[in-house]
Tab-separated table of C-alpha atoms and ligand atoms in Angstrom:
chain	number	residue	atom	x	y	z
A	1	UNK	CA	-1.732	27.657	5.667
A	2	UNK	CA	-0.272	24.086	5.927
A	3	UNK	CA	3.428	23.553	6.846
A	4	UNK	CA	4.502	22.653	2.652
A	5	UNK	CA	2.900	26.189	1.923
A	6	UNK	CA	4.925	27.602	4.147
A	7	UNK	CA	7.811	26.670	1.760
A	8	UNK	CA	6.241	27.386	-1.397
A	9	UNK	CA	4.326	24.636	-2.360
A	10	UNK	CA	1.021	24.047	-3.451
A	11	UNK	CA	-1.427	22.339	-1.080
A	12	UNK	CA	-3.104	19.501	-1.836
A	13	UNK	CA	-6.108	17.855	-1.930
A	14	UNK	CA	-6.278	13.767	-2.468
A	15	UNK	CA	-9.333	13.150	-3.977
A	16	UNK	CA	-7.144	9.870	-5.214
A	17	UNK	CA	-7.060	7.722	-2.832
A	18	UNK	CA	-3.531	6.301	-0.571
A	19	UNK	CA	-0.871	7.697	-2.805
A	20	UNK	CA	2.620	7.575	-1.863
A	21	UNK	CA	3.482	10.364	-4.620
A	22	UNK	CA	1.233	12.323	-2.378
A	23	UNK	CA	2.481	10.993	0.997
A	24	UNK	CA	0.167	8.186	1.233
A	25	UNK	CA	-1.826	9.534	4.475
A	26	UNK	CA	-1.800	12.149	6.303
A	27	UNK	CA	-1.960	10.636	10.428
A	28	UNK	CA	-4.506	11.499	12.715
A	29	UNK	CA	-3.628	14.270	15.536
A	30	UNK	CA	-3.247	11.463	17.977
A	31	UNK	CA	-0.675	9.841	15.574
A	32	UNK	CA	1.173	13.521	14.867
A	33	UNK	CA	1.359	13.999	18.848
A	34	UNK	CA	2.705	10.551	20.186
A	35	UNK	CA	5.449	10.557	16.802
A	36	UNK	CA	6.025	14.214	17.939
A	37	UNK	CA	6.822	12.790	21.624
A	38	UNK	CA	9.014	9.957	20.134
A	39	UNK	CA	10.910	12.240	18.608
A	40	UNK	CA	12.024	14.303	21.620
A	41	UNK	CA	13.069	11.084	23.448
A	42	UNK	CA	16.009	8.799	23.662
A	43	UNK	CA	15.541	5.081	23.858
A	44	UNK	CA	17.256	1.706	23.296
A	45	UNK	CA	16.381	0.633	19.474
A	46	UNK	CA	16.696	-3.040	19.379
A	47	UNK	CA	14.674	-3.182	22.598
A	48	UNK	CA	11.976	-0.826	20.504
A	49	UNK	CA	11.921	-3.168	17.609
A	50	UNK	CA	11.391	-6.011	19.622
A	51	UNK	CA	8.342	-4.549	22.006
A	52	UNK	CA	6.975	-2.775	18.538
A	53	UNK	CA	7.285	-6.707	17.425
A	54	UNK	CA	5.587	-7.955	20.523
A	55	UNK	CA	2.270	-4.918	20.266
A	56	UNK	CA	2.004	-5.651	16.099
A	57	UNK	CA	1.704	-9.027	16.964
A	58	UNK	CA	-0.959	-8.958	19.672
A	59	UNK	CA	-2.893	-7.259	16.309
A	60	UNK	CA	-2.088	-9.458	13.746
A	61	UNK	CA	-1.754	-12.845	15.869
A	62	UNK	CA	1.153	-13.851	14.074
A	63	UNK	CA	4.188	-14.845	16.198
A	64	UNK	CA	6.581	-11.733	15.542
A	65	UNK	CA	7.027	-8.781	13.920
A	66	UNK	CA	9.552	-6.629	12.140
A	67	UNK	CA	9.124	-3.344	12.072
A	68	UNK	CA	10.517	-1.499	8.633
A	69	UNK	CA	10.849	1.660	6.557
A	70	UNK	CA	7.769	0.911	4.754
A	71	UNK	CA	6.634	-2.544	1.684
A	72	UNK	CA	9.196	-1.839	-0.511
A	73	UNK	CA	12.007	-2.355	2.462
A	74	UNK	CA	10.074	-5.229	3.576
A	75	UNK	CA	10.503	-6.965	0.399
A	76	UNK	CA	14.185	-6.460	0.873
A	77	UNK	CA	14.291	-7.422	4.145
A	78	UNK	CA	12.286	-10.833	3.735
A	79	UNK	CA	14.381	-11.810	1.203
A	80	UNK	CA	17.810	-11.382	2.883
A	81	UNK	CA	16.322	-13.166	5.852
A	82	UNK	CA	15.545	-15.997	3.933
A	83	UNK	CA	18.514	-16.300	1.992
A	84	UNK	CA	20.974	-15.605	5.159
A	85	UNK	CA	19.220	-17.712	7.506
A	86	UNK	CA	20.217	-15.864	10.779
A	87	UNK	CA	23.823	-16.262	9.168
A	88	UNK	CA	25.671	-12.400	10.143
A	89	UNK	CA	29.136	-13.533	7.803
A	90	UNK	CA	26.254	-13.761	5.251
A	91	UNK	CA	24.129	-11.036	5.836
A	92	UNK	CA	27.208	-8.488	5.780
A	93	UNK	CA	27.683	-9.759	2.309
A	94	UNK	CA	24.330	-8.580	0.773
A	95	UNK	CA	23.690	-7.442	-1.555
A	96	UNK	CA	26.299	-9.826	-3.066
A	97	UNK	CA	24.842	-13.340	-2.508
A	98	UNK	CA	27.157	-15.127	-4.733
A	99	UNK	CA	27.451	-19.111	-3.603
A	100	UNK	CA	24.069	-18.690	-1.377
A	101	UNK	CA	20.869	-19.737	-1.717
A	102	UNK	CA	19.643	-16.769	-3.166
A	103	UNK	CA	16.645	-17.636	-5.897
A	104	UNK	CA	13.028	-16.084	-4.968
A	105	UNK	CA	10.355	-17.729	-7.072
A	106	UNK	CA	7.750	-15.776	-8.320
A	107	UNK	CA	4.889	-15.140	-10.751
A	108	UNK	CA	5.275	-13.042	-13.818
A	109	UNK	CA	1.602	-11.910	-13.332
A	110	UNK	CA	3.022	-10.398	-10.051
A	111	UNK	CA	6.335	-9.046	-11.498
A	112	UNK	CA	4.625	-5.385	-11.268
A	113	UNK	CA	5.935	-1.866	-10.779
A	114	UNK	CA	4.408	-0.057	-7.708
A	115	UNK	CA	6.216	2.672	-8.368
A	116	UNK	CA	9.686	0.615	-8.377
A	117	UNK	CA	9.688	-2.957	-9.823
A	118	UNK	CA	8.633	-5.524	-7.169
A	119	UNK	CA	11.799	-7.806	-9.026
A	120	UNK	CA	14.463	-4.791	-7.966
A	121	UNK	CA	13.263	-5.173	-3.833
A	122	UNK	CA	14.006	-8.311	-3.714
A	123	UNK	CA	17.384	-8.096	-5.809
A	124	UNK	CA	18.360	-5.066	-3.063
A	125	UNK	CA	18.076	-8.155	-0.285
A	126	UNK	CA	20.042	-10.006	-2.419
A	127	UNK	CA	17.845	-12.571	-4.106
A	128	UNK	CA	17.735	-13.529	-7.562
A	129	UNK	CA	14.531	-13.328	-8.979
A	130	UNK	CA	13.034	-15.949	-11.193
A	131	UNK	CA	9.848	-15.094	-12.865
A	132	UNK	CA	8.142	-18.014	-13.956
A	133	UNK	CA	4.965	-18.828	-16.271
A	134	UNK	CA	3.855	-16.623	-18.647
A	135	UNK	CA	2.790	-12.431	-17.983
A	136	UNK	CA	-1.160	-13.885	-18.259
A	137	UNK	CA	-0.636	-17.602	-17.388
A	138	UNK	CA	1.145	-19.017	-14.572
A	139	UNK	CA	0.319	-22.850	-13.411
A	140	UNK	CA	1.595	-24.628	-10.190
A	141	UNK	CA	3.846	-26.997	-12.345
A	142	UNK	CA	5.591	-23.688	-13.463
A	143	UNK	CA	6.721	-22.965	-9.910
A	144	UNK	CA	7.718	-26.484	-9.277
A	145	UNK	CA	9.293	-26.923	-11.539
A	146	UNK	CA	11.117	-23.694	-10.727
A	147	UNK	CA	12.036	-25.456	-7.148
A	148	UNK	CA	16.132	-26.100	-6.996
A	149	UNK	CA	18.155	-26.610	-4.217
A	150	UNK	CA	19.183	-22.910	-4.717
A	151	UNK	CA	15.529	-21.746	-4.174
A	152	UNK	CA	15.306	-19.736	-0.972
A	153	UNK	CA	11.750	-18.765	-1.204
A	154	UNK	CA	8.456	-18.350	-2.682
A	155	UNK	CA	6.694	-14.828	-3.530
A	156	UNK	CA	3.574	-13.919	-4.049
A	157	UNK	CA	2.380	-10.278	-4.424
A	158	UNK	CA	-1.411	-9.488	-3.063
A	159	UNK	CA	-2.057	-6.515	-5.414
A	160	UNK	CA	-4.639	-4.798	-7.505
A	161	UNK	CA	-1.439	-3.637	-9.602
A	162	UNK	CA	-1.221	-7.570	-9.701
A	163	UNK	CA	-2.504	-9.774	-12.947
A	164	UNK	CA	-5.984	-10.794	-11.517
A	165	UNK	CA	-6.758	-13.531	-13.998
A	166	UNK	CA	-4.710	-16.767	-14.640
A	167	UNK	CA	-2.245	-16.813	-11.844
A	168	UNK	CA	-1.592	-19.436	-9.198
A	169	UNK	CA	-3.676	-18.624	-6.171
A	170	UNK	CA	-2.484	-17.625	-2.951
A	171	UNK	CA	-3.388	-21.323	-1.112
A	172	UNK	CA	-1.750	-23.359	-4.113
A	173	UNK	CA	1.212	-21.081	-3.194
A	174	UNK	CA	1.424	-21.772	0.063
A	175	UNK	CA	0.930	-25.944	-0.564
A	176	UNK	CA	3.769	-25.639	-2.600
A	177	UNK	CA	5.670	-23.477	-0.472
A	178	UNK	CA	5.259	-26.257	2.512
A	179	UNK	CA	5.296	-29.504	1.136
A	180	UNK	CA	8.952	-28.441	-0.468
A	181	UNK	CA	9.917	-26.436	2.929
A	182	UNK	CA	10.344	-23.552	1.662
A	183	UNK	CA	9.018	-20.005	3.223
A	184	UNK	CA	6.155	-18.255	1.296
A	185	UNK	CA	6.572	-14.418	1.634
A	186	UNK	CA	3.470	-12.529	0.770
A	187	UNK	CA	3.179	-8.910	-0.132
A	188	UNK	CA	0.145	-7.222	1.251
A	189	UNK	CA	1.257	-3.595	1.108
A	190	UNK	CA	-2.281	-2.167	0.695
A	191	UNK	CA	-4.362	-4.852	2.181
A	192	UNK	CA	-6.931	-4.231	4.723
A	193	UNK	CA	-7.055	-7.513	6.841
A	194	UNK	CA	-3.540	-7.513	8.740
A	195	UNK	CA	-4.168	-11.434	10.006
A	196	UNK	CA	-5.616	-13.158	6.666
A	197	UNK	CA	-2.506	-14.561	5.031
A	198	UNK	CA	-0.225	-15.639	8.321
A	199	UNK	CA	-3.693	-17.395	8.869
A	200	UNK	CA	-3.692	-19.051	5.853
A	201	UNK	CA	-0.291	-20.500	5.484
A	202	UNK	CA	1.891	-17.843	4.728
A	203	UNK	CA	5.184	-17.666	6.498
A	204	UNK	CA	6.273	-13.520	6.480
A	205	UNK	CA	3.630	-10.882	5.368
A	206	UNK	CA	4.291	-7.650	4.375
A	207	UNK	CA	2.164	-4.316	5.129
A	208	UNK	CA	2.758	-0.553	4.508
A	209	UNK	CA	2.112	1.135	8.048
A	210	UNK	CA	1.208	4.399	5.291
A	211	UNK	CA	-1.570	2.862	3.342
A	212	UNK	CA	-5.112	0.752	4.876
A	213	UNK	CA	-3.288	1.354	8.362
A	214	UNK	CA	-3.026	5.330	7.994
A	215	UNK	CA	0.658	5.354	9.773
A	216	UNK	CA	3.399	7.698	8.976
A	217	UNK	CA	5.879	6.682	6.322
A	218	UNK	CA	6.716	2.873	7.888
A	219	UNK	CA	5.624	-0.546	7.464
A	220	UNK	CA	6.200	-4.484	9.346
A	221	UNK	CA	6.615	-7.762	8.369
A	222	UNK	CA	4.778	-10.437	10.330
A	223	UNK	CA	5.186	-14.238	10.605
A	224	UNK	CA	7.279	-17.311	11.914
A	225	UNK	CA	9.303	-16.229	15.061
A	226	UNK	CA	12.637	-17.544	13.799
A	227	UNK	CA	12.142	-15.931	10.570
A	228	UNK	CA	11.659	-12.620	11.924
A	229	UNK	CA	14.624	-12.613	13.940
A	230	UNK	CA	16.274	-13.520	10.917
A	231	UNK	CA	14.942	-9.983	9.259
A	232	UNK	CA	15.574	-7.929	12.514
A	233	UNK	CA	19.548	-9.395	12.009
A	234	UNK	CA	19.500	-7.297	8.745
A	235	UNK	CA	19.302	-4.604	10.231
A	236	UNK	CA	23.116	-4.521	11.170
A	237	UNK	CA	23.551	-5.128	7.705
A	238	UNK	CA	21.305	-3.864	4.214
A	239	UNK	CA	18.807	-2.917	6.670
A	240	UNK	CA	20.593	0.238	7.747
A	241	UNK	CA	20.140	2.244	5.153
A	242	UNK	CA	16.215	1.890	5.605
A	243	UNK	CA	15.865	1.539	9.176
A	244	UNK	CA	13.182	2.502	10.475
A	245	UNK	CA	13.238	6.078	13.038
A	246	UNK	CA	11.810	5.703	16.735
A	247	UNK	CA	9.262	8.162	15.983
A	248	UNK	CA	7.900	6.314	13.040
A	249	UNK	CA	8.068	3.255	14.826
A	250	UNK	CA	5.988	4.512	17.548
A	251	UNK	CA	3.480	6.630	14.956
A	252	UNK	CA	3.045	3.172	13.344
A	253	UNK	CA	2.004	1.591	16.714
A	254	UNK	CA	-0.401	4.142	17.619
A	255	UNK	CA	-1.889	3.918	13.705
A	256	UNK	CA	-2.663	0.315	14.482
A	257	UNK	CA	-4.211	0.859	17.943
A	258	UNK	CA	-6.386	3.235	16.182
A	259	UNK	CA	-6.807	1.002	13.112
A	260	UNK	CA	-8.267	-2.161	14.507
A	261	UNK	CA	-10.709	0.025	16.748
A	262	UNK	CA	-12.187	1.938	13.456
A	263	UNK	CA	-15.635	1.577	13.001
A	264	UNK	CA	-15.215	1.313	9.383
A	265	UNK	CA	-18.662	0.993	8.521
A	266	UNK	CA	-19.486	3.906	10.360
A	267	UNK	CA	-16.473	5.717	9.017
A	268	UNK	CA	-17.887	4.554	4.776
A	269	UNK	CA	-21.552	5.342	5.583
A	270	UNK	CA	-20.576	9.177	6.511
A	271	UNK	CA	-17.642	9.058	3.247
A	272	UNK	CA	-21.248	8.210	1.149
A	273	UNK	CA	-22.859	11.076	2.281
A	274	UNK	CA	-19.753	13.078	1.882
A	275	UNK	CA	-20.281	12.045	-1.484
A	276	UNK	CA	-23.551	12.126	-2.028
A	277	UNK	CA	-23.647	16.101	-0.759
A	278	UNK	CA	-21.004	16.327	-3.410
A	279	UNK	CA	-22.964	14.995	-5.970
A	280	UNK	CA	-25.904	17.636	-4.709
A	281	UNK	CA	-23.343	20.615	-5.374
A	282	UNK	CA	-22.592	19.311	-9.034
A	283	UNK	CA	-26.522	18.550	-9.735
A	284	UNK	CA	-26.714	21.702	-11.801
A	285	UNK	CA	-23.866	21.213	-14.187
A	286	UNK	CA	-24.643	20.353	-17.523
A	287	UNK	CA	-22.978	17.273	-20.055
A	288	UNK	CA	-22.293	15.315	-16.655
A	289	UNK	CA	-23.868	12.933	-14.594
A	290	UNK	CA	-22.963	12.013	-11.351
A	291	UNK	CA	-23.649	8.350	-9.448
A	292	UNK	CA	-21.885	6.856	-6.409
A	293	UNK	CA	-20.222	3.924	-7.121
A	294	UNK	CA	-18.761	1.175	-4.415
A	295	UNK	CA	-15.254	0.148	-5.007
A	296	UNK	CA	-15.039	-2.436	-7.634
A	297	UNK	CA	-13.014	-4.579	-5.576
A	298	UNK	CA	-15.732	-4.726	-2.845
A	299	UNK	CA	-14.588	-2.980	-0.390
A	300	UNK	CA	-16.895	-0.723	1.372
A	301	UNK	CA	-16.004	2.121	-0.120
A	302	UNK	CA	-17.630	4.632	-1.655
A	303	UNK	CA	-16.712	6.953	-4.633
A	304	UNK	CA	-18.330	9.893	-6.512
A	305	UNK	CA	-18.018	8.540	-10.322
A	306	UNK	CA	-18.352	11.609	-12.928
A	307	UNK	CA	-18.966	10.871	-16.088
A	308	UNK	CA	-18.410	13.328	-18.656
A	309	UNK	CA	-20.059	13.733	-22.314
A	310	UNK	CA	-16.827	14.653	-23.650
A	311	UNK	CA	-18.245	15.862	-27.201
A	312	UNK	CA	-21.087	17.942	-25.619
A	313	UNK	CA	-18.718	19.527	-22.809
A	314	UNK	CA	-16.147	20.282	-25.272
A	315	UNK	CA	-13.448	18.711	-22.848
A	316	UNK	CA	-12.130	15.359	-22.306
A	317	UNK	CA	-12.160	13.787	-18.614
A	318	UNK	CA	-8.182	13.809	-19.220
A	319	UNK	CA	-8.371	17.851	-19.508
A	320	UNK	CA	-10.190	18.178	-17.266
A	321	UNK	CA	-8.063	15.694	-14.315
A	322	UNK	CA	-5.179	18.063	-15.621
A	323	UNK	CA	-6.547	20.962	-14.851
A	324	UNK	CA	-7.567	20.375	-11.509
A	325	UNK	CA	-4.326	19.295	-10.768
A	326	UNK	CA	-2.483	22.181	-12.277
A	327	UNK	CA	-4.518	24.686	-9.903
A	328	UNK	CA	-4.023	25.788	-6.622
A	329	UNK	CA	-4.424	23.975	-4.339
A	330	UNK	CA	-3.900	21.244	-6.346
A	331	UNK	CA	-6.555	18.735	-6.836
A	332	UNK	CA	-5.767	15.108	-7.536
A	333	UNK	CA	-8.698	12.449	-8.657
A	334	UNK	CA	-8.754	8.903	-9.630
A	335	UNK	CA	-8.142	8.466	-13.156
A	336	UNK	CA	-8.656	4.644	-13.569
A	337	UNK	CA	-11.462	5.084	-15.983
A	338	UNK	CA	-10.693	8.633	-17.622
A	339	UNK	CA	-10.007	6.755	-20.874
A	340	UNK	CA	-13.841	5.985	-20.283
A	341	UNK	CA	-14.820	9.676	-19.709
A	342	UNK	CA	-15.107	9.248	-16.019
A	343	UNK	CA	-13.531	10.888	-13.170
A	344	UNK	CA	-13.767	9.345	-9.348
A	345	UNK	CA	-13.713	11.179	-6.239
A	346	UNK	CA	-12.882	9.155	-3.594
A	347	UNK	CA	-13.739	10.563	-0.162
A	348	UNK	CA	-11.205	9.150	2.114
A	349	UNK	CA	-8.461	11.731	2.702
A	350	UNK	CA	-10.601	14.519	2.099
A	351	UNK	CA	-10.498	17.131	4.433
A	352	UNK	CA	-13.233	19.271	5.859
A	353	UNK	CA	-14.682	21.165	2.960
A	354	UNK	CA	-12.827	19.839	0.740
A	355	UNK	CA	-15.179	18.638	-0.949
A	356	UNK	CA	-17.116	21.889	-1.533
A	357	UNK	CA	-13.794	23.588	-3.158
A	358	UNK	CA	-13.826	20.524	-5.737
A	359	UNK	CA	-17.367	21.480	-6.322
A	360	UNK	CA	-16.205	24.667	-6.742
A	361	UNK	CA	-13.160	24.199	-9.256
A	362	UNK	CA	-15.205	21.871	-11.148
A	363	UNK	CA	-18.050	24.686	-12.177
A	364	UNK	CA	-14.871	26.870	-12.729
A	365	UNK	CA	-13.983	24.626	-15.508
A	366	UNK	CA	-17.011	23.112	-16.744
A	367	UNK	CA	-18.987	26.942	-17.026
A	368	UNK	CA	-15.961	28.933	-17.848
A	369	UNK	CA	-15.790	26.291	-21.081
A	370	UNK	CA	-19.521	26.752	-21.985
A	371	UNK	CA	-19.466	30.467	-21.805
A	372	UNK	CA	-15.894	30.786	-23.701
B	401	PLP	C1	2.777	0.371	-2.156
B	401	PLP	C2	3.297	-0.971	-2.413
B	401	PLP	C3	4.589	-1.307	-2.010
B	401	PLP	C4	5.522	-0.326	-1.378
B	401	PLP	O1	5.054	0.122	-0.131
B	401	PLP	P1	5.833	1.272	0.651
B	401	PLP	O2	5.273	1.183	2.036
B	401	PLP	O3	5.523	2.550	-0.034
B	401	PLP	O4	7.275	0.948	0.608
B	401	PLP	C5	5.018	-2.601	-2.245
B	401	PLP	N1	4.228	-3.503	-2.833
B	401	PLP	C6	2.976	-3.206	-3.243
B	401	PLP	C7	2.149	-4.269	-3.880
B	401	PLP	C8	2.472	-1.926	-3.044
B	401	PLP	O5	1.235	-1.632	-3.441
């Protein structure tokens, strides 16, 4: 039984991918046991920030870190920072930034909802956002000509939730961002390569310590040295009411350890065969097919891609996503393409055996329709 039974509630199994409606990941045992240890310890915060600065660094080679309560506060964060400038008189205004140079340029391609607006983060730091271009067209002169002397910074989002055609690319950003001396703040929430955009000319980047990383609920903000003590400031100010707790902290610096260590090929090549075995157990159904399928952003990963004859099966793929959820436990899948007739298993949080109990609930509902 896991620990949410033992309250009531239906266990789950992610067959979705990282999904923070479902906790995003679920830490390795080394994680569990050195946040557990945290937890049962006192220590000096601000001296934790800063060493938890100093470790993420030696990782992502950028000069400093900020440690935070996950993206989303990062956004916040990086915005106050760059709009209070080190400033405390200022930064205990937020989120009021009346009289400051507050505006945060960004693309409306990358105005997107993660699950909150993007635009609403960086209005809790106190910036005021102006989307330029248009929702499928943005060109440099639209940002520049955005540039005022009440610009604080640039923004660009690094998301598939993210327009993917038409928009200003991340290096024009950056060239824009520098030769008008302005800070470029990139989101990178989900990304996998933790050094790429400080690299590249980006002056703060933002990760989720929950998603590519597998932390606990946390995240950091890398970059410039001066601008990250500008976001560790706001933490005596908007930044208390998402700090980030010691035990996350240290879960998040143990995720990373563990992170940049992964074998991930090794780690994709056994998902396949997950997958493939998977595929084996479902052989026998009839009106389906099943094929593996790598990730159609590249990435090597590898997904189980059902596709369903929806007239011959007498169910659509959305019926039958629904009813795997609705059962117990409570199985969620990718539904990117069920408007296509396809459901996608993707093997990365899956549990040991997992995989057999969706073979299992599938035949449920694919036989129990055929012999109705
Ligand atoms: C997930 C996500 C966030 C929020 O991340 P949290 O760590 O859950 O706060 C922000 N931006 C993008 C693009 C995301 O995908």
């Amino acid at each position: 039984m896991t620990i949410y039974e033992s309250l009531g509630l239906k266990k789950v199994i992610n067959a979705s991918g990282k999904m923070t409606a479902l906790g995003a990941s679920a830490v390795k045992k080394e994680v569990a046991e050195y946040m557990a240890q945290a937890a049962q310890e006192y220590v000096e915060i601000d001296s934790l920030i800063d060493k938890a600065g100093e470790i993420i660094s030696s990782y992502t080679q950028a000069e400093d870190a900020c440690v935070t309560l996950g993206a989303a506060a990062g956004i916040a964060i990086s915005v106050a920072a760059c709009i209070t400038k080190g400033n405390m008189k200022l930064a205990e205004q937020l989120p009021n930034s009346e009289g400051m140079q507050n505006e945060i340029i960004i693309q409306k391609g990358h105005s997107v909802n993660f699950g909150a607006p993007i635009v609403q983060m960086v209005s809790l730091g106190g910036g005021r956002p102006i989307e330029v271009g248009q929702a499928n067209k943005t060109e440099s002169f639209h940002i520049e000509g955005a540039i005022n002397e009440k610009t604080a910074a640039l923004l660009f989002i690094k998301s598939h939730h993210t327009v993917q055609k038409g928009m200003v690319s991340f290096q024009a950003m950056a060239d824009i961002a520098h030769r008008h001396n302005l800070p470029l703040i990139v989101d990178a929430a989900a990304e996998e390569d933790i050094k790429k955009y400080y690299q590249q000319g980006a002056d703060l980047v933002i990760y989720s310590g929950g998603k590519a990383i597998g932390g606990p609920t946390s995240g950091f903000i890398c970059g410039k040295r001066e601008l990250i003590s500008w976001c560790k400031k706001q933490y005596k100010g908007i930044g208390r009411a998402m700090k980030a707790s010691k035990e996350s902290i240290m879960g998040l610096l143990k995720a990373i350890e563990l992170y940049v260590n992964e074998d991930n090929h090794a780690i994709a090549l056994e998902n396949k065969q997950k997958m493939e075995k998977l595929a084996q157990n479902l052989a026998d159904l009839k009106n389906i097919n099943v094929s593996i399928k790598q990730d159609e952003a590249g990435r090597e990963i590898y997904r189980a891609e059902i596709k369903i004859d929806e007239k011959a099966a007498k169910i659509t793929a959305y019926e039958i996503i629904e009813k795997l959820k609705c059962g117990n436990p409570s199985i969620y899948v990718r539904d990117h393409y069920a408007n296509l007739g396809i459901i996608s298993i993707d093997p990365r949080n899956l549990k040991e055996k997992d995989d057999e109990i969706i073979a299992d609930r599938l035949h449920e509902i694919l036989e129990g329709i055929t012999n109705a």
